[in-house]
mmCIF file of C-alpha atoms in Angstrom:
data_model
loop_
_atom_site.group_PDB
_atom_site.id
_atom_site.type_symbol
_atom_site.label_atom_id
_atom_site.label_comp_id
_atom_site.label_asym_id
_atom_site.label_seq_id
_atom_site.Cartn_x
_atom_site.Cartn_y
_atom_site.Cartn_z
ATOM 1 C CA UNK A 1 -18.254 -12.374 6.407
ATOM 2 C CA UNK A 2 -15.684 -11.629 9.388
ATOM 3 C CA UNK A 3 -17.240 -13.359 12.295
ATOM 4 C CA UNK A 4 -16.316 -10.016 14.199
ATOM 5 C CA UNK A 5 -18.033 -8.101 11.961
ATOM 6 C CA UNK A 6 -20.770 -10.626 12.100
ATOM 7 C CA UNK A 7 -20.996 -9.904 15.698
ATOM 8 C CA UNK A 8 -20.981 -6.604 15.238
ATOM 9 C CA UNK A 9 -24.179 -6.976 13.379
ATOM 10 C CA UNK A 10 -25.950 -9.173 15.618
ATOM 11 C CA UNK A 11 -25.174 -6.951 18.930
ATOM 12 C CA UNK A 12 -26.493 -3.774 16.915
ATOM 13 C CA UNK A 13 -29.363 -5.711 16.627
ATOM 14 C CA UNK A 14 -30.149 -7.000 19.791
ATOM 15 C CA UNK A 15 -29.529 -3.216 21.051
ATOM 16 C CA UNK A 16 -31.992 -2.012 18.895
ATOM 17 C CA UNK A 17 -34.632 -4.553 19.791
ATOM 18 C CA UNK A 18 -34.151 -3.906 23.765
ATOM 19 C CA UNK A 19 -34.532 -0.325 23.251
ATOM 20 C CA UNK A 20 -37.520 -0.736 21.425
ATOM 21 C CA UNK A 21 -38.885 -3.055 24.160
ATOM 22 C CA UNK A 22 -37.750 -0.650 26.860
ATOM 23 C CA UNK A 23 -39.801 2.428 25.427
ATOM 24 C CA UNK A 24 -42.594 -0.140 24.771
ATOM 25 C CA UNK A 25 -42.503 -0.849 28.626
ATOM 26 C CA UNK A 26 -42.623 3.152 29.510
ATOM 27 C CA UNK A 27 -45.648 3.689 27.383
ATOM 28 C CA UNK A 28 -47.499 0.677 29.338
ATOM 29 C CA UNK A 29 -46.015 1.910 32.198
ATOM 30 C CA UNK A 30 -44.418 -0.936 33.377
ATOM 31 C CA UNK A 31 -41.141 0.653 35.049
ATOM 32 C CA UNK A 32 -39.774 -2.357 36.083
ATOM 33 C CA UNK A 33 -39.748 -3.999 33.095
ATOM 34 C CA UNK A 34 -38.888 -0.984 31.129
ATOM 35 C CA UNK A 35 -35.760 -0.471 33.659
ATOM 36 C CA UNK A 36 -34.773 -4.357 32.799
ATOM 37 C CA UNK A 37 -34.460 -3.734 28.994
ATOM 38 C CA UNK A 38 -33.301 -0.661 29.450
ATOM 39 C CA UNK A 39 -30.086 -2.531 31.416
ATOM 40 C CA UNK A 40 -29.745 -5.426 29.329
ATOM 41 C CA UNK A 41 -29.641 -2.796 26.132
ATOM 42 C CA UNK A 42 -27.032 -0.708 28.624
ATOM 43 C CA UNK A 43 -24.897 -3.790 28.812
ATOM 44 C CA UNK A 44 -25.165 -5.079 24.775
ATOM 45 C CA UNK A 45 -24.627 -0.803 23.658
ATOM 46 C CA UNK A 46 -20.853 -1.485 25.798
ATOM 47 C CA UNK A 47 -20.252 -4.580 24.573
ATOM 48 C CA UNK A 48 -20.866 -3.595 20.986
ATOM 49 C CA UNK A 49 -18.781 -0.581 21.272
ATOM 50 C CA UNK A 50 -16.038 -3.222 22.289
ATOM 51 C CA UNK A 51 -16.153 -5.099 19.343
ATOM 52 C CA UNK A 52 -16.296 -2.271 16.680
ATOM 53 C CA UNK A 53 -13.229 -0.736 18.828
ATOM 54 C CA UNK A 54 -11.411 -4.389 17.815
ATOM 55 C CA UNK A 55 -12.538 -4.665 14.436
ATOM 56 C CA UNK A 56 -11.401 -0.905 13.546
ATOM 57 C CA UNK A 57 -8.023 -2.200 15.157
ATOM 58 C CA UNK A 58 -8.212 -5.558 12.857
ATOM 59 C CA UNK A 59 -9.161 -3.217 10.036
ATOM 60 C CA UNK A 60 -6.213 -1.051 10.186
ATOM 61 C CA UNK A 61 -3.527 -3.750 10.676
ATOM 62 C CA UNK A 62 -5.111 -5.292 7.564
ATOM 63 C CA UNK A 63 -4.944 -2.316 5.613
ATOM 64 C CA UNK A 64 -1.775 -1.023 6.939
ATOM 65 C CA UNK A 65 -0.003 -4.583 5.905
ATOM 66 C CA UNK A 66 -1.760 -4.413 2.018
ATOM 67 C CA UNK A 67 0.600 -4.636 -0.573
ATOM 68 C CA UNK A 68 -0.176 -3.368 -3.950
ATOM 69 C CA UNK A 69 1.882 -4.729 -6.916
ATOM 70 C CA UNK A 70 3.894 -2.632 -8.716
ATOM 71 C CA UNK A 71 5.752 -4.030 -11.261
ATOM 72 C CA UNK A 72 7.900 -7.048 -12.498
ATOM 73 C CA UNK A 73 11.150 -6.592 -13.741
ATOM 74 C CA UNK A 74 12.634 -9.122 -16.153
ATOM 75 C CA UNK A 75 16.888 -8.587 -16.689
ATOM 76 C CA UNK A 76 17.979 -10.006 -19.967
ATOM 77 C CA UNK A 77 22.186 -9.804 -20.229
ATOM 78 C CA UNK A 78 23.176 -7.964 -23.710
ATOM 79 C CA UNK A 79 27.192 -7.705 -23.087
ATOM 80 C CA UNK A 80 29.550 -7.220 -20.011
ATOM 81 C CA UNK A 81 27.710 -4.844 -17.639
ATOM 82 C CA UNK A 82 25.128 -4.286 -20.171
ATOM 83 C CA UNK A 83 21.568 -5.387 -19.596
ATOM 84 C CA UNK A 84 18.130 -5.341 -20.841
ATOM 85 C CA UNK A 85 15.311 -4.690 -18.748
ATOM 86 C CA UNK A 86 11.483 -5.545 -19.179
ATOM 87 C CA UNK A 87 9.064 -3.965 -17.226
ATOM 88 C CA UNK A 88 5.689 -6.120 -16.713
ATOM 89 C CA UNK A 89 3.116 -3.884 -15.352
ATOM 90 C CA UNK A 90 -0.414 -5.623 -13.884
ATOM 91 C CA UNK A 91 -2.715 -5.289 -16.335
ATOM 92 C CA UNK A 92 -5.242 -3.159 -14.306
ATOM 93 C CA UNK A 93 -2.691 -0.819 -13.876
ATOM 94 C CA UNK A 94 -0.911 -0.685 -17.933
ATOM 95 C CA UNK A 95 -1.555 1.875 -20.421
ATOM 96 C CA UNK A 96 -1.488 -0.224 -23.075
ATOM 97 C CA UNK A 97 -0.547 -3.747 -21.653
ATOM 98 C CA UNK A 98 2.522 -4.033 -22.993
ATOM 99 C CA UNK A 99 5.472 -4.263 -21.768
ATOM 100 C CA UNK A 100 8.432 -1.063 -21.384
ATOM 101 C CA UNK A 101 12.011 -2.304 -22.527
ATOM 102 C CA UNK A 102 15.402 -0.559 -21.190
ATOM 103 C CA UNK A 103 18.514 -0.832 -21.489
ATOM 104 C CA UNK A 104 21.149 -0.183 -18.641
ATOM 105 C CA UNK A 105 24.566 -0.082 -17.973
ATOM 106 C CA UNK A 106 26.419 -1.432 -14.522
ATOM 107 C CA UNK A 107 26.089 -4.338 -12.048
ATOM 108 C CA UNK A 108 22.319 -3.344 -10.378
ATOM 109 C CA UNK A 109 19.496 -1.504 -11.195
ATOM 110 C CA UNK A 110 17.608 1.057 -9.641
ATOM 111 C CA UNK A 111 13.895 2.461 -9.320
ATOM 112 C CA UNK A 112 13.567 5.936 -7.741
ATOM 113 C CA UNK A 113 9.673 6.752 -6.917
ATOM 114 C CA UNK A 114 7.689 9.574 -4.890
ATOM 115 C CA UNK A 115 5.535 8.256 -2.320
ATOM 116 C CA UNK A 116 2.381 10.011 -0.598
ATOM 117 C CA UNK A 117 1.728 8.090 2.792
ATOM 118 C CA UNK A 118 -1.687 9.146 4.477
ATOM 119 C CA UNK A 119 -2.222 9.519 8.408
ATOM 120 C CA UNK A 120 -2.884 5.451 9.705
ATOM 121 C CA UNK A 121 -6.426 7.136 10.186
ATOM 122 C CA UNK A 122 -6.680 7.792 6.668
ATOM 123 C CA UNK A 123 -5.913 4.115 5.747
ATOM 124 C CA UNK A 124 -8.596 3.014 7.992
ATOM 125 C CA UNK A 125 -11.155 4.529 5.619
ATOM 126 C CA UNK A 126 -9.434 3.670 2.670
ATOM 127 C CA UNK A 127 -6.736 5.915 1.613
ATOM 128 C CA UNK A 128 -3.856 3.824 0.813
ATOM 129 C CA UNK A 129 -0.431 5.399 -0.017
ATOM 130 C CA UNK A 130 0.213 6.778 -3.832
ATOM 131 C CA UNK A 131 3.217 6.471 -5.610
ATOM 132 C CA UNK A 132 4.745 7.629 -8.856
ATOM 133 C CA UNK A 133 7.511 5.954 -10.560
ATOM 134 C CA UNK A 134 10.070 8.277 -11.609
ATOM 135 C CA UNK A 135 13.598 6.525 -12.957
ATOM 136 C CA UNK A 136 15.172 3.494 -13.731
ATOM 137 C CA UNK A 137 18.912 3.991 -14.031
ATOM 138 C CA UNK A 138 22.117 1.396 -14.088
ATOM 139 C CA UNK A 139 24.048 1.189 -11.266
ATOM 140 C CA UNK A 140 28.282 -0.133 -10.816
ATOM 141 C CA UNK A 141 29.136 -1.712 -7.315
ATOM 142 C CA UNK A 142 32.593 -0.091 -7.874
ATOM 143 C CA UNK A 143 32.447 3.641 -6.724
ATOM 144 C CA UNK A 144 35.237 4.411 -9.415
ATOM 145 C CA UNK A 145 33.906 2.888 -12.169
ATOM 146 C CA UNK A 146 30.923 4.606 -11.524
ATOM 147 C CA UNK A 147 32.679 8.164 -11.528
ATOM 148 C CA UNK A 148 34.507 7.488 -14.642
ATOM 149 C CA UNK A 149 31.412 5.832 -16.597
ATOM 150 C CA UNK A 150 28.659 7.569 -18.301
ATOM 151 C CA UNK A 151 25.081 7.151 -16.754
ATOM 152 C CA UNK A 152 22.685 5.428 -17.836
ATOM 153 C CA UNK A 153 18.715 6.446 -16.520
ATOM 154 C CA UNK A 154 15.443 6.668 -18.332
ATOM 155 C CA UNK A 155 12.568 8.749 -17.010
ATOM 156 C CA UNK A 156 9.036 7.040 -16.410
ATOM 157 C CA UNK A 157 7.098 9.459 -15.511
ATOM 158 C CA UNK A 158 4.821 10.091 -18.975
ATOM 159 C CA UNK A 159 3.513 13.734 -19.433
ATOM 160 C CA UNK A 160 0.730 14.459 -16.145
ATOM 161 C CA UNK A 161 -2.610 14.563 -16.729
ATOM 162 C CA UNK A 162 -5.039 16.683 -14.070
ATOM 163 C CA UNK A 163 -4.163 17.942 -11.185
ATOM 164 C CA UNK A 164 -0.668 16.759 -9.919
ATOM 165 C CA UNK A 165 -0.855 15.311 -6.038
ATOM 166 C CA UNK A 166 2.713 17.281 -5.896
ATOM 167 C CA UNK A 167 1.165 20.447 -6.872
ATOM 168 C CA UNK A 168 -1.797 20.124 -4.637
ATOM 169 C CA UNK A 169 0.189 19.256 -1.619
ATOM 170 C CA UNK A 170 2.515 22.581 -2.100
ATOM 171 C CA UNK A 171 -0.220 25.033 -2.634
ATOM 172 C CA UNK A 172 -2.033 23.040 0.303
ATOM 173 C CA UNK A 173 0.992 22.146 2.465
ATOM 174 C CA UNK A 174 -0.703 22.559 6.214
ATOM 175 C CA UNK A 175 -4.120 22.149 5.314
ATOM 176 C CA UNK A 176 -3.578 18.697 4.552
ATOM 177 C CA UNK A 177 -4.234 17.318 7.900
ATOM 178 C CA UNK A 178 -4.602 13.385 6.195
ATOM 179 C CA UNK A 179 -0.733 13.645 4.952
ATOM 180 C CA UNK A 180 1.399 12.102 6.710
ATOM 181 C CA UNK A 181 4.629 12.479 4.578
ATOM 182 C CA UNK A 182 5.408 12.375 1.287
ATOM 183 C CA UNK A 183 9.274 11.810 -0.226
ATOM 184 C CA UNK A 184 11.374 9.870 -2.735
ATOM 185 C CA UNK A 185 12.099 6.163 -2.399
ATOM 186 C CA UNK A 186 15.120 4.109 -4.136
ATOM 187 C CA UNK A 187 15.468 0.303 -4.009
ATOM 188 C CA UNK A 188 18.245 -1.471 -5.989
ATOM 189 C CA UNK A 189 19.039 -4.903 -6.609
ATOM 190 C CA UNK A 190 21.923 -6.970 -8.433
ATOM 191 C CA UNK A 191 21.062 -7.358 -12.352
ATOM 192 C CA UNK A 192 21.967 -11.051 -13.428
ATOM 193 C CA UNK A 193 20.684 -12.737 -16.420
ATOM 194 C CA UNK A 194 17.439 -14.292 -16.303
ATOM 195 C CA UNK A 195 16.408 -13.098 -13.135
ATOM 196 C CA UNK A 196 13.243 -11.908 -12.544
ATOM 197 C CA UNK A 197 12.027 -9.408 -9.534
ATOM 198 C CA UNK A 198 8.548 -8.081 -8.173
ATOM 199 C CA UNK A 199 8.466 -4.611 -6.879
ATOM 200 C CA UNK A 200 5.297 -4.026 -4.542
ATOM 201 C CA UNK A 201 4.154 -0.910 -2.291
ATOM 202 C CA UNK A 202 2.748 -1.164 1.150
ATOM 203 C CA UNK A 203 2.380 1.457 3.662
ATOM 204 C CA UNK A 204 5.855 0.947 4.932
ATOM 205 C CA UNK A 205 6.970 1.823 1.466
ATOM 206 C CA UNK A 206 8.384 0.031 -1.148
ATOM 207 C CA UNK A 207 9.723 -3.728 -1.520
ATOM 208 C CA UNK A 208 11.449 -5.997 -4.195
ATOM 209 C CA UNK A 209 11.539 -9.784 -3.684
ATOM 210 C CA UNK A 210 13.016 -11.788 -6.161
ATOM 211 C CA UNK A 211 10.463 -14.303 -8.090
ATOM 212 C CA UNK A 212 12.750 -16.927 -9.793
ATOM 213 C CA UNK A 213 15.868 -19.060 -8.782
ATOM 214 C CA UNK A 214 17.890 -16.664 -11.237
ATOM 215 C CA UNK A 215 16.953 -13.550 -8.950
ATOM 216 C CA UNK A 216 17.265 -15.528 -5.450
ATOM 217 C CA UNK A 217 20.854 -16.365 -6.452
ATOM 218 C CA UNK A 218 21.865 -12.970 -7.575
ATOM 219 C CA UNK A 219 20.882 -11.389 -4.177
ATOM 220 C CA UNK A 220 22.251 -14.502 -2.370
ATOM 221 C CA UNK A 221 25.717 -13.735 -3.974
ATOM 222 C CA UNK A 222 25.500 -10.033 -3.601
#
């Protein structure tokens, strides 16, 4: 357990206990006594507040530095500017386990996603930002080879199932007082073959590091 929130526990505790000997005192009629408690139980009730006050805090920087893992992406070189690219969810998180093969044109790739983040009181009780991945497309480092070359994107989002978080946070818009924003997010990196990249979310949005030598050197060189 958190020795703050171990503290916590024990100060509630003591609290309660002077208290109870403090009203114990009143119905003996022992002022005095009851008026010594009743301090003492004054002085534990502020110091407890204190402490929840700093674990809330430690709370929230925990939650607000969590990062949730996404996906691995695995590039495999086919030709010249053509790659191959395997997406590894986390098994919690897979439909089926198994892993989603692409193949893209151009120098990098690039996920585009729609992010919900919450109010940093939301997180506190748990509300962690959402996020919805939406395309995976190719990407050329030279702006004219990208106007004269045909794109190359595949849509990820499968066909939605309940009620969409979009939908609800149009016809809600105002009344949403926990949103604190909600828009796209694109991160691209250098493809190069063999390399290997992690894509996580936290409540700053997203982040890619690279996981193997192949992927260090590709963003080293980029």
């Amino acid at each position: 357990m958190n020795p703050l929130g171990f503290l916590c526990i024990v100060l509630g505790v003591l609290f309660v206990a002077l208290f109870a000997l403090s009203l114990n005192r009143i119905k003996r009629r022992k002022i005095i006594g009851s008026a010594l408690y009743g301090l003492q139980g004054i002085v534990v009730f502020l110091l407890l507040i204190v402490a929840l006050l700093i674990f809330s805090n430690l709370n929230t920087y925990k939650r607000l530095t969590h990062e949730n893992e996404i996906v691995d992406v695995l590039v495999r070189k086919l030709a010249k500017q053509k790659f191959q690219l395997v997406l590894i969810y986390p098994q919690p998180d897979a439909i089926n386990g198994e892993p989603e093969y692409y193949s893209l044109y151009g120098d990098e790739w690039q996920l585009d996603t729609r992010i919900i983040k919450w109010k940093s009181w939301a997180n506190v009780i748990g509300l962690d930002s959402y996020y919805q991945l939406e395309r995976l497309s190719g990407r050329y480092a030279n702006i004219e080879q990208a106007n004269d070359s045909p794109p190359s994107a595949h849509q990820l989002t499968g066909e939605q199932k309940g009620l969409s978080i979009w939908k609800l946070k149009n016809l809600m818009k105002s009344n949403m007082p926990f949103l604190d924003a909600y828009y796209g997010q694109s991160i691209f990196v250098p493809m190069r073959d063999g390399a290997k990249y992690r894509v996580s979310l936290s409540q700053a949005g997203l982040v890619v590091r690279p996981v193997n030598e192949s992927a260090t050197r590709a963003l080293d060189a980029w």
